[in-house]
XYZ file of C-alpha atoms in Angstrom:
761
model
C -9.720 -15.204 -11.100
C -7.464 -13.898 -13.813
C -10.364 -11.880 -15.242
C -9.578 -9.487 -12.498
C -5.978 -8.835 -13.632
C -5.262 -5.485 -15.160
C -1.674 -5.954 -16.014
C -0.727 -4.254 -19.311
C 0.393 -7.394 -21.110
C -2.723 -9.328 -20.110
C -5.101 -6.427 -21.238
C -3.425 -5.734 -24.460
C -2.286 -9.075 -25.527
C -5.883 -10.407 -25.042
C -7.228 -7.666 -27.335
C -4.436 -8.413 -29.826
C -5.505 -12.092 -29.806
C -9.149 -11.066 -30.532
C -8.100 -8.898 -33.384
C -5.520 -11.104 -35.022
C -7.823 -14.140 -35.297
C -6.178 -17.478 -35.692
C -2.563 -16.235 -34.946
C -2.170 -17.501 -31.373
C -0.487 -20.808 -30.773
C -0.884 -21.512 -27.053
C 1.892 -24.205 -26.985
C 3.077 -24.815 -23.391
C 6.323 -26.244 -22.478
C 7.359 -27.743 -19.165
C 10.640 -25.881 -19.400
C 9.122 -22.893 -17.641
C 8.845 -24.708 -14.397
C 12.340 -26.276 -14.602
C 14.370 -23.594 -12.837
C 17.510 -24.269 -10.840
C 17.063 -23.987 -7.167
C 19.452 -22.121 -4.921
C 22.528 -24.010 -3.761
C 22.552 -22.026 -0.571
C 23.559 -24.358 2.232
C 20.731 -24.887 4.699
C 21.646 -24.789 8.379
C 19.268 -27.210 9.782
C 19.315 -25.596 13.240
C 18.253 -22.272 11.783
C 14.456 -22.017 11.240
C 15.160 -18.874 9.255
C 17.315 -20.704 6.801
C 14.832 -23.607 6.567
C 12.077 -21.174 5.538
C 14.358 -19.388 3.066
C 15.049 -22.728 1.395
C 11.281 -23.727 1.501
C 10.356 -20.398 -0.236
C 13.081 -20.785 -2.902
C 11.936 -24.282 -3.795
C 8.281 -23.198 -4.100
C 9.247 -20.315 -6.235
C 11.286 -22.622 -8.481
C 8.095 -24.833 -9.047
C 6.087 -22.015 -10.479
C 5.106 -22.258 -14.100
C 5.933 -18.641 -15.101
C 3.682 -18.649 -18.094
C 0.589 -18.871 -15.919
C 1.149 -16.151 -13.340
C 0.590 -12.402 -13.860
C 2.946 -9.569 -13.194
C 6.223 -11.269 -12.008
C 9.169 -13.324 -13.530
C 9.288 -10.727 -16.383
C 12.944 -11.392 -17.364
C 12.446 -15.062 -17.274
C 9.350 -14.606 -19.528
C 11.409 -12.517 -21.896
C 13.937 -15.381 -22.220
C 11.206 -17.965 -22.890
C 9.532 -15.782 -25.453
C 12.801 -15.333 -27.211
C 13.245 -19.116 -27.425
C 9.653 -19.466 -28.900
C 10.436 -16.737 -31.500
C 13.288 -18.691 -32.794
C 10.973 -21.477 -34.012
C 7.722 -19.616 -34.656
C 6.847 -18.616 -38.171
C 4.268 -16.327 -39.859
C 1.460 -14.793 -37.908
C 2.356 -16.894 -34.827
C 5.750 -15.194 -34.949
C 4.136 -11.833 -35.279
C 1.948 -12.321 -32.264
C 4.789 -13.614 -30.212
C 6.874 -10.603 -31.275
C 4.271 -8.224 -29.960
C 3.946 -10.084 -26.706
C 7.720 -10.201 -26.517
C 7.895 -6.390 -26.901
C 5.372 -5.883 -24.086
C 7.249 -8.206 -21.824
C 10.567 -6.455 -22.433
C 8.830 -3.284 -21.280
C 7.562 -5.007 -18.140
C 11.158 -6.352 -17.608
C 12.549 -2.743 -17.721
C 14.304 -3.331 -20.941
C 12.706 -0.275 -22.498
C 15.022 0.440 -25.301
C 14.744 -3.200 -26.609
C 10.898 -2.933 -26.129
C 10.718 0.210 -28.328
C 12.825 -1.441 -31.017
C 10.670 -4.605 -31.057
C 7.246 -2.771 -30.950
C 8.562 -0.447 -33.692
C 9.269 -3.564 -35.714
C 5.812 -4.963 -35.043
C 4.224 -1.784 -36.116
C 6.145 -1.777 -39.353
C 5.176 -5.327 -40.120
C 1.434 -4.792 -39.381
C 1.485 -1.637 -41.571
C 2.925 -3.774 -44.414
C 0.461 -6.695 -44.063
C -3.131 -7.218 -45.062
C -4.520 -8.148 -41.627
C -7.986 -8.058 -40.110
C -8.788 -4.848 -38.132
C -5.556 -3.288 -39.310
C -6.383 0.252 -38.248
C -7.334 -0.797 -34.694
C -4.227 -2.910 -34.401
C -1.880 -0.080 -35.480
C -3.659 2.155 -32.857
C -2.901 -0.294 -29.970
C 0.698 -0.874 -31.076
C 1.277 2.931 -31.243
C -0.374 3.226 -27.838
C 2.069 0.822 -26.391
C 4.962 2.599 -28.036
C 3.755 5.893 -26.515
C 3.882 4.420 -23.005
C 7.224 2.726 -23.751
C 8.677 6.079 -24.572
C 7.219 7.545 -21.415
C 8.751 4.796 -19.464
C 12.082 5.628 -21.164
C 11.611 9.242 -20.108
C 10.939 8.160 -16.536
C 13.972 5.795 -16.420
C 16.342 8.413 -17.913
C 15.246 11.141 -15.585
C 13.159 10.130 -12.599
C 15.249 6.974 -11.874
C 18.792 7.528 -13.251
C 18.780 11.276 -12.378
C 16.561 11.074 -9.356
C 15.669 14.157 -7.385
C 13.454 14.434 -4.308
C 10.840 16.301 -6.551
C 10.927 13.697 -9.344
C 7.503 12.557 -10.621
C 5.440 14.859 -8.283
C 2.851 16.772 -10.162
C 2.561 19.445 -11.161
C 6.146 18.848 -12.158
C 8.412 21.524 -10.640
C 11.274 22.993 -12.647
C 13.749 21.015 -10.591
C 12.029 17.838 -11.637
C 11.664 18.572 -15.285
C 13.348 16.194 -17.698
C 16.862 16.943 -18.829
C 16.903 13.962 -21.253
C 13.902 14.801 -23.405
C 13.778 12.195 -26.175
C 11.355 9.866 -24.323
C 8.782 12.468 -23.564
C 9.189 14.112 -26.948
C 8.538 10.780 -28.808
C 5.675 9.960 -26.490
C 4.058 13.258 -27.251
C 4.455 12.778 -30.938
C 2.708 9.390 -30.864
C -0.081 10.626 -28.379
C -0.879 13.434 -30.794
C -1.204 10.895 -33.657
C -3.387 8.623 -31.545
C -5.654 11.479 -30.441
C -6.097 12.544 -33.992
C -7.384 9.109 -34.693
C -9.375 8.710 -31.538
C -9.968 12.039 -29.677
C -11.953 10.473 -26.935
C -9.163 8.145 -25.648
C -8.883 9.314 -22.096
C -5.700 7.441 -21.328
C -3.885 9.158 -24.152
C -5.293 12.562 -23.081
C -4.049 12.080 -19.591
C -0.502 10.908 -20.611
C -0.286 13.862 -23.089
C -0.712 16.180 -20.066
C 1.926 14.382 -18.030
C 4.444 14.181 -20.880
C 4.158 17.941 -21.569
C 4.583 18.568 -17.773
C 7.855 16.848 -17.755
C 9.197 19.154 -20.430
C 7.795 22.318 -18.910
C 5.201 22.673 -21.748
C 2.077 22.336 -19.683
C -0.453 23.936 -19.997
C 0.532 25.841 -23.105
C 1.367 22.931 -25.358
C -1.672 20.742 -24.433
C -4.709 21.424 -26.653
C -7.554 22.933 -24.435
C -9.939 19.998 -25.212
C -7.300 17.478 -23.881
C -6.019 19.602 -21.050
C -6.266 18.934 -17.318
C -7.657 22.284 -16.060
C -5.037 24.173 -14.141
C -7.693 24.860 -11.520
C -7.521 21.144 -10.671
C -4.001 21.865 -9.103
C -4.609 25.307 -7.730
C -7.871 24.254 -5.986
C -5.971 22.126 -3.551
C -6.398 22.976 0.097
C -3.620 24.986 1.807
C -1.031 23.082 3.751
C 2.747 23.576 4.033
C 4.781 21.700 1.492
C 6.287 18.284 2.581
C 9.659 17.396 1.316
C 10.890 13.862 0.517
C 14.203 13.281 2.425
C 14.457 9.522 1.832
C 17.554 9.944 -0.269
C 19.306 12.031 2.281
C 18.737 9.284 4.933
C 19.494 6.303 2.790
C 15.993 4.718 3.233
C 15.013 5.279 -0.443
C 14.785 1.544 -1.270
C 14.557 1.206 -5.028
C 12.336 -1.837 -5.508
C 8.806 -2.850 -6.389
C 5.614 -2.493 -4.374
C 5.700 -3.759 -0.911
C 4.880 -3.268 2.789
C 6.141 -1.283 5.710
C 6.250 -1.210 9.485
C 7.184 2.110 11.204
C 7.920 1.424 14.887
C 10.476 0.877 17.560
C 12.180 -2.498 16.963
C 15.300 -2.120 18.979
C 13.665 -0.718 22.123
C 15.373 2.683 22.309
C 12.059 4.516 21.905
C 12.711 5.856 18.468
C 10.934 4.669 15.389
C 12.617 2.421 12.907
C 11.528 1.229 9.448
C 11.124 -2.146 7.937
C 10.280 -2.240 4.267
C 9.484 -5.088 1.841
C 9.108 -5.614 -1.864
C 6.813 -8.160 -3.413
C 9.339 -9.635 -5.829
C 9.934 -13.088 -4.577
C 13.608 -12.467 -4.620
C 13.536 -8.937 -3.169
C 15.359 -8.484 0.104
C 13.513 -7.208 3.227
C 15.182 -4.121 4.517
C 15.543 -2.958 8.134
C 16.607 0.606 9.038
C 17.378 1.500 12.630
C 16.817 5.184 13.663
C 20.095 6.401 15.141
C 18.355 9.151 17.165
C 20.885 11.657 15.668
C 19.155 12.476 12.371
C 19.720 9.381 10.324
C 19.041 5.660 9.857
C 21.479 2.680 9.688
C 20.851 -0.274 7.464
C 20.861 -3.202 9.871
C 19.405 -5.803 7.540
C 22.381 -8.122 7.699
C 23.087 -7.607 11.328
C 19.449 -8.407 12.114
C 19.689 -11.888 10.471
C 17.342 -10.889 7.705
C 19.721 -11.551 4.790
C 17.972 -13.744 2.404
C 14.509 -13.111 3.795
C 12.622 -12.003 0.718
C 9.258 -11.078 -0.803
C 6.091 -9.909 0.821
C 3.509 -7.507 -0.548
C 2.475 -6.489 2.999
C 3.870 -6.457 6.516
C 2.037 -6.430 9.841
C 3.790 -5.782 13.175
C 3.028 -6.378 16.868
C 4.465 -7.960 20.055
C 2.718 -11.288 19.625
C 4.529 -13.061 22.538
C 4.423 -10.285 25.132
C 8.221 -10.185 25.636
C 8.476 -6.463 25.066
C 10.124 -6.823 21.601
C 8.248 -5.866 18.366
C 7.753 -8.782 15.927
C 6.395 -8.608 12.382
C 4.487 -10.809 9.832
C 5.453 -11.049 6.109
C 2.507 -11.868 3.773
C 3.004 -13.601 0.441
C 1.375 -15.181 -2.567
C -0.993 -12.364 -3.456
C -2.463 -12.379 -7.070
C -0.892 -15.782 -7.841
C -3.958 -18.146 -7.302
C -2.715 -21.773 -7.535
C 0.829 -20.610 -7.657
C 0.331 -18.547 -4.534
C 1.409 -21.366 -2.190
C 4.372 -19.180 -0.908
C 4.343 -19.287 2.951
C 4.084 -16.298 5.108
C 6.736 -15.592 7.653
C 6.331 -14.721 11.322
C 9.482 -12.991 12.359
C 10.166 -13.072 16.105
C 12.256 -10.181 17.521
C 14.943 -11.842 19.731
C 15.603 -8.620 21.755
C 19.272 -8.647 20.715
C 18.868 -6.858 17.376
C 18.093 -9.916 15.423
C 14.986 -11.649 14.108
C 14.170 -15.332 13.631
C 11.610 -16.986 11.372
C 9.355 -18.959 13.777
C 6.491 -19.584 11.398
C 6.536 -23.402 11.594
C 7.291 -23.538 15.300
C 4.493 -21.083 16.019
C 1.922 -23.108 14.057
C 1.056 -20.282 11.510
C 2.618 -21.977 8.464
C 0.173 -21.403 5.674
C 0.198 -21.929 1.921
C -2.748 -19.582 0.907
C -2.190 -16.519 -1.160
C -2.754 -13.324 0.762
C -1.683 -9.749 1.244
C -3.781 -8.814 4.200
C -3.860 -9.645 7.857
C -4.413 -8.040 11.244
C -3.134 -8.581 14.818
C -6.047 -8.592 17.118
C -6.946 -10.017 20.602
C -10.352 -11.485 19.695
C -11.170 -12.869 23.148
C -9.337 -10.186 25.255
C -7.273 -12.700 27.088
C -4.177 -10.606 26.813
C -2.624 -12.442 23.885
C -2.691 -11.165 20.330
C -4.224 -13.392 17.706
C -3.673 -13.341 14.035
C -6.343 -13.031 11.388
C -5.318 -13.595 7.889
C -7.863 -12.902 5.032
C -6.822 -15.012 1.967
C -7.580 -14.831 -1.726
C -10.134 -17.455 -2.426
C -10.851 -18.729 -6.030
C -12.347 -21.775 -7.533
C -8.848 -22.851 -8.573
C -7.329 -22.172 -5.089
C -9.956 -22.345 -2.362
C -8.201 -20.462 0.334
C -10.427 -19.634 3.288
C -9.562 -17.097 5.955
C -7.496 -18.191 8.941
C -7.933 -17.091 12.538
C -4.865 -18.140 14.615
C -5.669 -18.043 18.172
C -2.657 -17.302 20.473
C -2.080 -20.122 23.016
C 0.032 -17.934 25.125
C 3.123 -20.143 24.804
C 4.480 -18.818 21.501
C 2.107 -21.102 19.377
C -1.210 -20.590 17.740
C -4.117 -22.778 16.506
C -6.434 -21.970 13.473
C -9.969 -21.661 14.848
C -11.577 -19.731 11.965
C -14.281 -22.263 11.216
C -15.076 -22.929 14.795
C -15.316 -19.262 15.443
C -17.832 -18.743 12.544
C -15.637 -17.137 10.034
C -16.374 -19.065 6.877
C -17.270 -16.563 4.212
C -14.864 -17.038 1.135
C -13.612 -14.005 -0.800
C -10.750 -12.559 -2.863
C -9.875 -10.447 0.166
C -7.578 -7.467 -0.377
C -8.043 -5.794 2.864
C -9.077 -6.573 6.504
C -9.324 -4.233 9.525
C -10.343 -4.550 13.134
C -12.283 -2.109 15.104
C -15.042 -1.930 17.835
C -18.409 -1.209 16.034
C -20.620 -1.345 19.140
C -18.174 -0.082 21.905
C -18.135 -3.398 23.852
C -14.372 -3.363 23.613
C -14.301 -6.779 21.821
C -12.841 -6.237 18.305
C -14.901 -6.735 15.198
C -13.631 -7.487 11.693
C -14.253 -5.813 8.396
C -13.222 -7.808 5.223
C -12.753 -5.986 1.938
C -13.540 -8.320 -0.989
C -12.346 -7.356 -4.378
C -14.528 -9.873 -6.081
C -17.813 -9.459 -4.104
C -19.516 -7.827 -1.341
C -17.720 -6.864 1.812
C -18.316 -8.590 5.124
C -18.540 -7.149 8.653
C -18.143 -9.789 11.417
C -19.418 -8.860 14.853
C -17.439 -10.300 17.748
C -19.775 -12.468 19.944
C -17.130 -13.846 22.359
C -18.686 -11.905 25.338
C -22.076 -13.656 24.685
C -20.813 -17.149 23.848
C -17.888 -17.428 26.166
C -15.574 -18.547 23.393
C -13.870 -16.809 20.436
C -16.749 -16.368 17.960
C -18.141 -14.036 15.371
C -21.362 -13.565 13.474
C -22.014 -11.775 10.220
C -23.601 -8.351 10.702
C -27.105 -7.812 9.522
C -27.619 -6.162 6.186
C -29.071 -3.182 7.994
C -25.555 -2.208 8.929
C -25.196 -1.193 5.307
C -21.360 -1.540 4.766
C -21.128 -4.086 1.869
C -19.958 -1.822 -0.876
C -17.973 -0.869 -2.900
C -17.487 -3.359 -5.594
C -13.916 -3.871 -6.539
C -13.126 -3.155 -2.918
C -9.493 -2.845 -1.769
C -7.839 -1.297 1.360
C -9.810 -0.443 4.525
C -9.530 0.819 8.098
C -11.487 1.856 11.169
C -11.148 5.289 12.605
C -13.217 7.903 14.396
C -13.044 10.656 11.893
C -15.668 12.955 13.598
C -14.582 12.319 17.197
C -18.078 11.206 18.320
C -16.889 8.120 20.161
C -17.959 5.605 17.525
C -15.503 4.021 15.103
C -16.276 4.656 11.482
C -15.230 2.527 8.413
C -13.219 3.809 5.451
C -12.994 1.569 2.419
C -11.555 2.447 -0.990
C -12.512 0.989 -4.329
C -10.158 0.231 -7.075
C -10.079 0.292 -10.848
C -11.508 -2.260 -13.279
C -10.125 -4.195 -16.138
C -12.094 -1.852 -18.360
C -11.391 1.478 -16.741
C -7.917 2.403 -15.695
C -7.185 5.067 -13.083
C -6.095 7.720 -15.606
C -9.378 7.343 -17.455
C -11.257 7.390 -14.080
C -9.509 10.684 -13.175
C -10.210 12.444 -16.387
C -13.873 11.241 -16.460
C -14.325 12.830 -13.019
C -12.763 16.057 -14.161
C -14.889 16.272 -17.337
C -18.149 15.146 -15.883
C -19.951 15.103 -12.489
C -19.507 11.302 -12.101
C -18.410 10.102 -8.657
C -18.067 6.469 -9.636
C -15.144 4.506 -8.136
C -14.847 7.019 -5.180
C -13.849 5.682 -1.841
C -16.548 5.219 0.741
C -16.783 6.582 4.249
C -19.299 4.743 6.514
C -20.216 6.895 9.520
C -21.135 4.887 12.635
C -24.471 6.008 13.812
C -24.002 4.311 17.260
C -27.000 2.048 16.890
C -25.618 -0.816 14.757
C -26.223 1.013 11.563
C -23.905 3.133 9.320
C -24.453 5.951 6.920
C -22.429 6.312 3.736
C -21.124 9.893 3.830
C -18.456 10.116 1.176
C -20.268 12.786 -0.900
C -21.313 14.649 2.226
C -17.732 14.780 3.413
C -16.279 15.938 -0.056
C -14.693 12.568 -0.993
C -15.875 12.639 -4.617
C -12.851 11.840 -6.733
C -12.342 8.323 -8.029
C -9.110 6.912 -6.596
C -7.657 3.448 -7.386
C -6.143 2.884 -3.927
C -3.738 0.122 -2.889
C -1.607 1.247 0.011
C -2.873 3.918 2.438
C -2.915 5.072 6.082
C -4.072 7.727 8.344
C -2.628 10.167 10.910
C -2.932 13.834 12.168
C -0.710 16.017 9.908
C -1.373 19.290 11.760
C -2.157 18.036 15.280
C -5.602 19.441 15.332
C -7.090 16.256 16.882
C -8.852 15.174 13.643
C -7.467 12.345 11.504
C -6.200 12.948 7.947
C -5.343 10.221 5.435
C -2.934 9.356 2.534
C -4.115 7.167 -0.359
C -1.454 5.480 -2.528
C -2.397 4.640 -6.126
C -0.809 1.456 -7.164
C -2.511 0.028 -10.325
C -0.068 -2.126 -12.139
C -0.677 -0.715 -15.682
C 2.055 1.648 -17.022
C -0.646 4.023 -18.043
C -1.731 4.340 -14.449
C 0.664 7.087 -13.317
C -1.935 9.045 -11.406
C -1.197 11.021 -8.241
C -1.121 9.597 -4.741
C -3.592 11.693 -2.676
C -3.644 13.401 0.737
C -6.856 14.470 2.525
C -7.014 16.829 5.492
C -9.821 16.435 7.891
C -11.698 19.758 8.524
C -13.111 19.637 12.015
C -14.575 16.166 11.564
C -17.140 17.458 9.149
C -15.463 17.066 5.713
C -12.177 16.358 4.001
C -10.176 18.742 1.747
C -7.759 17.531 -0.884
C -4.329 18.885 -0.008
C -2.394 16.768 -2.358
C -0.898 19.485 -4.571
C -0.180 22.248 -2.048
C 1.360 19.568 0.265
C 3.602 18.146 -2.450
C 1.994 14.595 -2.186
C 1.068 14.271 -5.886
C 3.547 11.589 -6.721
C 2.519 9.747 -9.923
C 4.738 6.693 -9.410
C 2.996 3.551 -8.000
C 2.256 3.941 -4.275
C 1.772 1.116 -1.801
C 2.175 0.678 1.921
C 2.117 3.912 4.095
C 3.363 4.358 7.618
C 2.775 7.526 9.710
C 5.173 8.144 12.614
C 7.014 10.834 14.551
C 10.460 9.691 13.462
C 12.398 12.809 14.721
C 10.299 13.106 17.972
C 9.406 16.768 17.286
C 5.771 16.227 17.891
C 4.452 15.970 14.276
C 4.028 12.834 12.136
C 6.322 12.080 9.283
C 5.323 9.618 6.450
C 7.144 6.708 4.939
C 5.744 5.482 1.585
C 6.788 2.278 -0.247
C 6.776 2.996 -4.004
C 7.191 0.828 -7.116
C 4.868 -1.144 -9.316
C 4.082 -4.921 -9.860
C 6.332 -5.779 -12.734
C 10.182 -6.101 -12.525
C 10.883 -2.936 -14.593
C 8.575 -0.706 -12.592
C 10.800 0.073 -9.646
C 10.911 3.385 -7.777
C 12.504 4.811 -4.749
C 10.601 4.783 -1.426
C 9.836 8.236 0.037
C 10.021 9.733 3.492
C 8.094 12.966 3.870
C 9.270 15.188 6.577
C 6.496 16.995 8.326
C 7.140 20.743 8.133
C 4.000 21.752 10.157
C 5.983 22.293 13.392
C 4.242 22.770 16.592
C 1.453 25.370 15.762
C -0.750 22.971 17.636
C -0.037 20.898 20.720
C 0.416 17.148 20.899
C 1.280 14.125 23.010
C 3.147 10.923 22.183
C 2.021 8.021 24.278
C 3.412 4.476 24.546
C 1.086 2.041 26.265
C 2.217 -1.188 27.755
C -0.356 -3.835 28.560
C -0.015 -6.057 31.661
C -3.142 -8.029 31.731
C -3.821 -6.814 28.225
C -1.625 -7.610 25.373
C 1.782 -5.879 25.744
C 1.464 -3.865 22.572
C -1.890 -2.591 23.988
C -3.458 -3.102 20.487
C -7.145 -2.385 20.814
C -6.714 0.101 23.787
C -9.053 3.052 23.465
C -7.702 6.492 24.508
C -10.236 9.203 25.265
C -8.768 12.682 25.775
C -10.757 15.674 27.054
C -9.494 19.071 26.232
C -10.636 22.672 26.391
C -10.060 24.771 23.326
C -11.341 28.247 22.772
C -13.458 27.998 25.925
C -15.144 24.841 24.499
C -14.669 21.301 25.731
C -14.172 18.492 23.250
C -13.043 14.896 23.159
C -10.429 13.266 20.925
C -10.613 9.525 20.439
C -7.724 7.194 19.478
C -7.449 3.429 19.159
C -4.026 1.780 19.362
C -3.278 -0.152 16.187
C -1.114 0.012 13.103
C -3.752 1.702 10.955
C -4.921 0.689 7.533
C -4.869 -2.790 5.854
C -2.092 -1.873 3.556
C 0.310 0.052 5.698
C 2.079 0.103 9.070
C 1.730 3.068 11.494
C 3.572 3.360 14.719
C 1.804 1.748 17.625
C 2.904 4.767 19.705
C -0.201 6.861 20.122
C 0.687 10.115 18.468
C -2.229 12.554 19.215
C -2.813 16.064 18.211
C -4.387 18.280 20.803
C -5.229 21.542 18.865
C -4.746 24.625 20.889
C -5.306 22.875 24.298
C -2.817 23.997 26.926
C -3.453 20.932 29.060
C -5.205 17.640 28.942
C -8.035 17.933 31.412
C -8.717 14.215 31.373
C -6.916 11.235 29.941
C -8.889 7.964 30.009
C -7.520 4.549 28.798
C -9.725 1.583 28.225
C -7.374 -1.398 28.242
C -8.205 -4.286 25.807
C -8.797 -7.051 28.448
C -12.102 -8.943 29.471
C -11.759 -7.536 32.966
C -12.264 -4.103 31.414
C -9.619 -2.181 33.322
C -9.545 1.671 32.928
C -6.896 4.182 33.745
C -7.759 7.831 34.360
C -5.397 10.811 34.722
C -6.232 14.484 35.223
C -4.418 17.620 34.090
C -1.658 15.968 32.004
C 0.917 18.187 30.415
C 0.999 18.605 26.709
C 3.912 18.388 24.241
C 5.694 15.428 25.827
C 6.511 11.797 25.298
C 5.137 9.461 27.913
C 4.723 5.849 28.771
C 1.798 4.340 30.677
C 1.843 0.755 31.951
C -1.502 -0.812 32.625
C -2.230 -0.032 36.229
C 0.634 2.271 36.700
C 1.336 5.946 36.624
C 2.557 8.235 33.770
C 6.305 8.046 33.049
C 7.893 10.743 31.128
C 10.215 9.458 28.333
C 13.581 11.109 27.574
C 13.356 11.067 23.798
C 15.042 14.315 22.686
C 14.023 15.548 19.228
C 16.522 15.953 16.519
C 16.861 17.363 12.957
C 17.062 14.969 10.040
C 20.444 14.968 8.208
C 20.174 16.941 4.970
C 23.436 15.639 3.446
C 22.949 12.639 1.190
C 25.003 9.495 2.201
C 28.089 9.242 0.053
C 27.042 5.897 -1.543
C 23.800 7.416 -2.676
C 25.234 10.230 -4.784
C 25.644 8.324 -7.977
C 23.380 5.229 -7.539
C 20.973 4.634 -10.459
């Protein structure tokens, strides 16, 4: 499985090992797994504390030498011990690895010193493939200096425009040494190998940070200026996370944007995948800001989680959430997920074991879905299967009493895969949710729900004629009706490979006509077949996507989407991307005009109208995979205003699940003397993100909703129909009931930074 890992240490140190033949001593010590466990007292009557203790013990048993990405500071300490006893070429090899691990740990100055020492030693020795070795050491030094530039400026002297390309004057680097030294090394490297696209790309970025792009970038290496000016036109979105105190400065992770305290306003939960990284809970104060309620909510000590998924699983009216753990760690991924029950009093409790969903399989993807439409949400978890850790998928059927049972095998879900994404949707419009599994290590699988035919929860694999098995190296995915034809389409994004990093992919695309590694869009033909239409809809650029989600930026009734690029490698500082839907016919890239071209690692995305002004804001979890690759989360305030009309709708199931997940909303409007329909399905969106479950629907220029139809997700197939519904309002509809207008006054976000934020690093 580790052939899939693209971490910088892994890629470069393997190459180093090949070049420096005979220099590796793969001695292993048992000391790596002998780590002191926490002495935190465990309150035996607290299931949350029991789970915290369980997770800590399992973390302590991990052999840090055999896992990618994490435990970088501990790896640094271990390598330092080994260096003290190593000699000769073995010591040189360890020194190089030590320098790379220092970089991963965020100890950049030390990394630069060590890598410089390694370079001098290799230059003075008669070693095999000397020229190639020197090239790769210099390349790592170039990125180390670029990391120094980012840490000195984008982190320590952070602004809300930091690291967004093309770099604005406000975001240009004040401390210039890092970028200057990186440019010097990159120039030397390109003189030796002019075709190294990673170095070409980084040279452009480094010059941007100093205000020297495009003039100081040689034309044969330059990213064409037209690449940025060709962006579609959209108002500029501004990151206000710092002003609101929600700019969590951690690693990659998940998010849930929704109403967790029941006041109608959208709150934020954010995680970070570091096993000791604290979950954060921010409550919307409905006055322009957010309050950190992590401690008060009983979440102190609840850590980790690359992804989060939220829903009201027990139908008590309070939004719960699931933390997913163990991704990428194979046999060391036996870190349990956590089901966090909302107690309705501002606190959460870990009920994983009591609910029967305790699992020790590595995962980062799951979906809440009512597979048998009995009114209770079930939980499907797609795990990372490998020969070393044979983790099959789990389908936890909700018993309706707060407990679940795993029926995956009995329900016909048996395909193994290294699954990085799963989404639910209704392919054939029978209301029963189907499942699409995105496999990073094989072909994707579409499971058709056959519960209606068999009378019990069951699925069958879709015929090959459906044609939705690609791409290879598949990652996040979702269902949405991008063209408003009444049939749900499938979006699935590819990823980078161990041979081709995102920066190289991007430049290849700019220099040639290749469309390799592009995301795929499967248009539902309505007859159990799909047509892949990415090229037809202008989705041609390769994008290594991790986190993502969709929403309607301009309230025109057509769904747009945001792709967050999270490749772990330090060279992979490629822009996150925003695509605007043009009348359901094509997508235009509005990344640069909209201010979305952030080059720090992007992960989970949540769309939601957080200030209740009728347009959707966006919360983005940033940060990379290794301990030194932290970055502040973003909150983009939507500046679009109300040029178009809208409606915000909270649905409450009665026979159906309380969250109304899976409910289909069909809106008929008249616009410019033409009638059209807008389709919306209630869910949290993409497989690596967490949209609000409030249906936030753009209505274009319609002055009234002629017809509002809701198909509720229950086997009895209830339908609600309303005529002549006012636009530009917040409403609630209970299954079987009438429209209730919600009193949720809009507010303006606070523009003053919280005092404690002013000087934080």
